[in-house]
Amino acid sequence: MLDIAFAKPALPESGALVLPLAEEDLGGGLVGEWDRLLGGSLARGLAAAEFKGRKGQVVTLFAPGGGLSRLVLVGLGKREALDAGGAEAAGGHAVAALGKEGIASIDARAIGGWAGAPADIALGAALRAWRFDRYRTKEKPEDKPRLTGVKVLCDDPPAAKGEWAARRAVADGVFLTRELVSEPANILNPPEFADRLRKLEKLGVEVEVFGQKDLEKLGFGAMLCVSQGSAQPPRMVVMRWNGTDQKKRDSKPIAFIGKGVTFDTGGISIKPAGGMEDMKWDMAGAGVVSGLMMALAGRRAKVDVVGLVGLVENMPSGTATRPGDVVTSYSGQTIEVINTDAEGRLVLADVLSYCKKRFDPAFMVNLATLTGAIIVALGNEHAGLFSNDDDLAKRIEEAGKSVGELAWRMPLGEAYDRQIRSDIADMKNVGGGRAGGSITAAQFLQRFVEGCPWAHLDIAGVAWGGKDQPTVPKGATAWGVRLLDRLVAEHHEGRQAQPAPAPAETEEAAVSGAGSASPAVLAEGTPGSEAPLPAPDLPARPAAEPAPAPRGTRRPATRRPRR
Amino acid sequence: MLTLRLTELPRPGLPLAYPAIPGEPLPPAYAAVAAAAGFEAGRGGALRLDGVVQGRPAWLVGVAPGPHGMEAAGALAAASLAGEGPDGPRHAVIDARGLAPAEVAALAMGAGMRSHRLPFLGAEPPPALRQLDLLVEDAAAAEPALARVRAVLRGTGLARDLAAEPGNRLSPRDFADRLGELEGHGIEVVVHGRHWLERHGYGGLLAVGRGSAHPPRLVVLRWPGHGPGGTPPVAFVGKGITFDTGGISIKPAAGMEAMKGDMAGAAACAGAMLALALRDSPAPALAVLAIAENATDGDSYRPGDVLRMGSGTTVEVVDTDAEGRLVLADALHHARRQEPRAIIDLATLTGSIVRALGHQRAGLFGNDAGLRDAAMAAGEAVGEPLWPMPIGEGHRRDLESDIADLRHCLPAGGGGGWAGKFLPDACHAAAFLREFACPEGAPHIPWAHLDIAGMDLREEGVESGPYPLPPGPSGFGVRLLDRLVADRFE
């Protein structure tokens, strides 16, 4: 991670200076101040480069005077629209523009209006500067990025430093996730993944690792059928962070669950070769849960939280699960495996029901690179969000918006659930056709949450980025760490976890128009009055008894009964 | 077409269906048989009663709970009464006494949806139920609701019939001629042919229709309504590809016959106009239907071609099988110029939306939260549910072209890696249409785009809709538009 420091504004003796400016700042005091220090070169440079301060506009002036090697101007757009995301993006743009500089100062004074602004810039810079180059052994030193530290210039450095601590912990979590996701599958197999999570113990996280035998004893038939084709044994890791004063026994934690398929060949239903190398990141859900636990522990979050990851490798072999096999899950429900490449839901099924049974959490959120269909549906900007709890879903959407990790709600419903009925078992692991493939996957998972408030984030489209974003370099994004950290911070920290209200079927919740009649209305018939027009050859309907079961259509209170 | 009639006196001898409502006692004669047969009304099944009612076959039809239970019961009643063999009855009755007018209407709607016969072009059309009586106590009270049902059923029937017509019987000209028949219902019909389209520069519609021996048409339907003068109309815009081969980017052969239904969006708009006219809606409405055949030919438009659209925007063609958004773009532009209160377009647009939402919901995109919520509510109410989908900044960015203002889709499988094989084509299409439905800087007109691929056709063995209906075109969208107009624009 970049070295981050905060200091009072002063002309750096050497290196680079970054000056983020809003559109309204051009010609203002800040520009004037630097222009004087730099002997007029700033004003000339602004004019020559036609720098207007537009959002994302970046201009570099080389050797601007004052001993500086370069001056980077970063546009912030309109001041009124500037928020934490804009500050982070400015930090990210700055890092991208610093090239071979070893050290740089960023003047954060143009970004303000909230306490953490300088720290937000620092976070953006740190997130963008991360790089995974463990396996580049021949890269020449001059080709490697040289930036080692950033000094953020602001009016109140101690306060900024205080704000930075929590952000730094989150950045550490993001980096753990990105590293796990970037690692190739011959290095990061399930045992290695579990070993790396042991290191979280230093932060105070309790880490329990379950091996093949433990999982067999527990009866994880669904998860084990995925790993049985691989030479690598499976692992389930349970991480526990107790940040409240509550006794562990009394606490009702919140729970995060991740799919960790360290490599997914598809198994016997093997994938086409093109693009299969990307399947090393089929453990991104588990990576995000791991990074989230590190972030929460790192910033000593006042919350009781458990993180569970199911780690397997999905390989074809003589011992691999076949299409048509029937397995018994931890919950006791049986599953007909139709497609061995729909393995993530098998792993999650057992981990979800284990989590519910052991911890009875206030809610469960799982993350998984689950379906290609979610990319066909939404693309790469939004993760798919499925939930049986409207409040939880709304909170996730809001948290995502505030950190720039967007989630889009997708539907659930009985008709989708019927598509995974099996003729031989309680369910099959894929729907009939490809239609609605992400939804049928979510329906499958929902069968294992046993009424617990639950959300499923299908992150197949957002876990890996094809190009650089302001604060996310190309590659592993760690999408979700920041969202869930924000969710915890805004709704669950420093208070006892509140069990959310009973889950509502989304389909019914969305229904409007023909509402269901209340029993009171239905019971207002007046039995006993004469029925007109008795039909000669038809048996008559007897008078309604009071308070029949409510039903879907409305009937007026003055309905005349018949006999 | 099923004739639906209210009656207060049952004709003896007609087959009869009796809707059984869970929690309400059955007539004693029925109750004994039902109990013996283990009949549970709440499960929504039908039970044949032999010898219970003198001189006529009878059915007990369960009304399952839920918002569409009564309608489903109507459909099940019609199916049961019609029987399976060729000798089924032509005339039957449902005992709807004791039910509120809205419930009688729901029964009739379900029965009408179930009994509709699609065009049959062979020698002997399969037998069908022709007339259904609804036995009620007060026919006058139930008549207004039933009249409305008849209007909507005729609109839905028109949409279903048009979508069922094969491509050789429904060329763009045939389609326009069929729409001309709507003039008999007080709908103004204007048909713009190729020369008009050329004069107005509607390059999207012209390009798509170019490979066909049957030139394209832009048909404008107007229902004047009878509200206060000067009320702008609500505009429907429909994709009407009478047959879609894919063009030069030709489709695989398997399943291509279903592409005769690629005009289901336009058909639904026409059906909705008919429904509004038949029930004499006060709201003025307008339908702009982009009608063309996407054929493979020496003069077909090509991938890589650059088109100048009616709005002046230039578009790079990437895949000629993404033709729907091109014809819609010109139709949306035309609709905008009529300054409507709102624009709702319907199109069997993308396979992507089927992958996303399956056969249970159509995709809803747009630029206006109020219209979105109203469309969602209307869809839920009539059993044609939608689901809101995003148009993200990235989706619009993806449409940037090196040679024109826009490209109209992304090359299939063009992205890198595993994820690159999957394209959010429905979102891309919506982002493309937005450039024409609400161009940047133009005045805001609420717009909703319904991607109804996956909902326009009921397929054998695929569950779609709130209750089972026979395979074939569904007429999806007619009821939704009718309801949306009633709730929001009347």
Short mmCIF file of C-alpha atoms in Angstrom, two decimals, chain A residues 33-198:
data_model
loop_
_atom_site.label_atom_id
_atom_site.label_comp_id
_atom_site.label_asym_id
_atom_site.label_seq_id
_atom_site.Cartn_x
_atom_site.Cartn_y
_atom_site.Cartn_z
CA GLU A 33 -1.71 31.05 -4.41
CA TRP A 34 0.02 28.26 -6.36
CA ASP A 35 0.49 30.52 -9.36
CA ARG A 36 2.46 32.95 -7.20
CA LEU A 37 4.57 30.14 -5.71
CA LEU A 38 5.27 28.74 -9.15
CA GLY A 39 6.09 32.09 -10.71
CA GLY A 40 3.04 32.37 -12.98
CA SER A 41 3.45 29.04 -14.72
CA LEU A 42 0.16 27.65 -13.39
CA ALA A 43 -2.01 30.31 -15.00
CA ARG A 44 -0.15 29.96 -18.28
CA GLY A 45 -0.42 26.19 -18.13
CA LEU A 46 -4.15 26.24 -17.36
CA ALA A 47 -4.76 28.47 -20.36
CA ALA A 48 -2.47 26.57 -22.71
CA ALA A 49 -3.96 23.17 -21.81
CA GLU A 50 -7.53 24.52 -21.90
CA PHE A 51 -8.10 23.02 -18.47
CA LYS A 52 -11.72 23.65 -17.49
CA GLY A 53 -12.00 21.49 -14.39
CA ARG A 54 -14.43 19.11 -16.04
CA LYS A 55 -14.96 15.87 -14.16
CA GLY A 56 -12.18 13.44 -14.97
CA GLN A 57 -10.16 15.96 -17.00
CA VAL A 58 -6.46 15.47 -16.29
CA VAL A 59 -3.68 17.74 -17.48
CA THR A 60 0.02 17.36 -16.70
CA LEU A 61 2.44 20.32 -16.74
CA PHE A 62 6.08 19.26 -16.68
CA ALA A 63 8.74 21.22 -14.78
CA PRO A 64 6.32 23.96 -13.77
CA GLY A 65 8.92 25.71 -11.61
CA GLY A 66 9.42 25.78 -7.85
CA GLY A 67 11.60 22.67 -8.11
CA LEU A 68 8.62 20.47 -9.02
CA SER A 69 9.01 17.77 -11.62
CA ARG A 70 5.42 17.93 -12.67
CA LEU A 71 2.11 19.47 -11.80
CA VAL A 72 -1.01 17.37 -12.37
CA LEU A 73 -4.35 19.16 -12.64
CA VAL A 74 -7.38 16.97 -11.99
CA GLY A 75 -10.88 18.19 -12.83
CA LEU A 76 -13.59 17.69 -10.21
CA GLY A 77 -16.55 18.93 -12.23
CA LYS A 78 -19.19 21.12 -10.63
CA ARG A 79 -18.60 21.83 -6.98
CA GLU A 80 -22.20 21.24 -5.96
CA ALA A 81 -22.07 17.68 -7.36
CA LEU A 82 -18.80 16.82 -5.64
CA ASP A 83 -19.01 13.95 -3.16
CA ALA A 84 -16.80 11.29 -1.62
CA GLY A 85 -16.90 9.30 -4.84
CA GLY A 86 -15.67 12.32 -6.75
CA ALA A 87 -12.85 12.83 -4.24
CA GLU A 88 -11.81 9.19 -4.53
CA ALA A 89 -11.90 9.37 -8.30
CA ALA A 90 -9.69 12.46 -8.18
CA GLY A 91 -7.16 10.55 -6.07
CA GLY A 92 -7.30 7.69 -8.54
CA HIS A 93 -6.88 9.92 -11.58
CA ALA A 94 -3.94 11.61 -9.87
CA VAL A 95 -2.13 8.33 -9.32
CA ALA A 96 -2.72 7.26 -12.90
CA ALA A 97 -1.21 10.51 -14.12
CA LEU A 98 1.87 10.44 -11.93
CA GLY A 99 3.79 8.09 -14.18
CA LYS A 100 7.27 7.46 -12.91
CA GLU A 101 7.16 9.84 -9.97
CA GLY A 102 8.30 8.33 -6.71
CA ILE A 103 6.56 10.73 -4.38
CA ALA A 104 3.77 13.23 -4.80
CA SER A 105 1.76 15.76 -2.88
CA ILE A 106 -1.94 16.27 -3.44
CA ASP A 107 -3.46 19.57 -2.43
CA ALA A 108 -6.86 18.54 -1.10
CA ARG A 109 -8.12 21.98 -0.24
CA ALA A 110 -10.35 22.29 -3.30
CA ILE A 111 -12.24 19.25 -2.09
CA GLY A 112 -14.22 19.95 1.00
CA GLY A 113 -17.57 20.24 2.57
CA TRP A 114 -17.28 17.07 4.60
CA ALA A 115 -14.90 15.89 7.28
CA GLY A 116 -13.20 13.04 5.51
CA ALA A 117 -12.46 14.71 2.18
CA PRO A 118 -8.64 14.52 2.37
CA ALA A 119 -8.87 10.91 3.50
CA ASP A 120 -11.22 10.14 0.62
CA ILE A 121 -8.64 11.41 -1.83
CA ALA A 122 -6.01 9.30 -0.14
CA LEU A 123 -8.27 6.25 -0.35
CA GLY A 124 -8.81 6.77 -4.06
CA ALA A 125 -5.08 7.12 -4.60
CA ALA A 126 -4.27 4.00 -2.60
CA LEU A 127 -6.95 1.92 -4.30
CA ARG A 128 -5.72 2.89 -7.74
CA ALA A 129 -2.04 2.39 -6.94
CA TRP A 130 -2.48 -1.27 -6.01
CA ARG A 131 -0.83 -3.67 -8.41
CA PHE A 132 -0.39 -7.44 -8.52
CA ASP A 133 3.05 -8.13 -9.94
CA ARG A 134 4.23 -11.07 -7.87
CA TYR A 135 4.85 -13.18 -10.95
CA ARG A 136 6.51 -10.57 -13.18
CA THR A 137 10.09 -11.60 -12.62
CA LYS A 138 11.65 -10.01 -15.68
CA GLU A 139 10.06 -6.60 -15.47
CA LYS A 140 12.75 -3.92 -15.62
CA PRO A 141 12.82 -1.62 -12.63
CA GLU A 142 12.23 1.40 -14.85
CA ASP A 143 9.02 -0.22 -16.10
CA LYS A 144 7.63 -0.76 -12.62
CA PRO A 145 5.51 1.96 -11.07
CA ARG A 146 7.66 3.90 -8.65
CA LEU A 147 5.13 5.80 -6.62
CA THR A 148 5.69 4.88 -2.98
CA GLY A 149 4.03 7.64 -1.06
CA VAL A 150 1.47 10.38 -1.27
CA LYS A 151 1.29 13.40 1.00
CA VAL A 152 -2.14 14.95 1.18
CA LEU A 153 -2.02 18.66 1.89
CA CYS A 154 -4.94 19.89 3.97
CA ASP A 155 -5.84 22.42 6.64
CA ASP A 156 -6.21 19.94 9.50
CA PRO A 157 -3.77 17.04 9.09
CA PRO A 158 -4.45 15.35 12.48
CA ALA A 159 -8.17 15.20 11.77
CA ALA A 160 -7.54 13.81 8.30
CA LYS A 161 -5.24 11.20 9.78
CA GLY A 162 -8.01 10.16 12.16
CA GLU A 163 -10.41 9.78 9.25
CA TRP A 164 -7.84 7.79 7.32
CA ALA A 165 -7.50 4.95 9.83
CA ALA A 166 -10.83 3.32 9.03
CA ARG A 167 -10.40 3.86 5.30
CA ARG A 168 -7.00 2.30 5.47
CA ALA A 169 -8.48 -0.81 7.05
CA VAL A 170 -11.04 -1.01 4.27
CA ALA A 171 -8.30 -0.59 1.66
CA ASP A 172 -6.37 -3.43 3.32
CA GLY A 173 -9.47 -5.59 3.03
CA VAL A 174 -9.90 -4.64 -0.62
CA PHE A 175 -6.29 -5.55 -1.29
CA LEU A 176 -6.61 -8.94 0.37
CA THR A 177 -9.60 -9.64 -1.84
CA ARG A 178 -7.88 -8.44 -4.99
CA GLU A 179 -4.85 -10.56 -4.21
CA LEU A 180 -6.87 -13.70 -3.57
CA VAL A 181 -8.87 -13.15 -6.74
CA SER A 182 -5.78 -12.47 -8.83
CA GLU A 183 -3.84 -15.51 -7.68
CA PRO A 184 -3.73 -18.32 -10.20
CA ALA A 185 -5.45 -21.55 -9.28
CA ASN A 186 -2.28 -23.67 -9.08
CA ILE A 187 -1.14 -21.41 -6.25
CA LEU A 188 -4.43 -20.66 -4.59
CA ASN A 189 -6.14 -23.99 -4.07
CA PRO A 190 -8.59 -24.56 -1.22
CA PRO A 191 -5.98 -25.49 1.42
CA GLU A 192 -3.79 -22.53 0.51
CA PHE A 193 -6.80 -20.21 0.58
CA ALA A 194 -7.68 -21.45 4.06
CA ASP A 195 -4.07 -21.03 5.24
CA ARG A 196 -4.05 -17.43 4.10
CA LEU A 197 -7.22 -16.74 6.03
CA ARG A 198 -5.53 -18.00 9.19
#
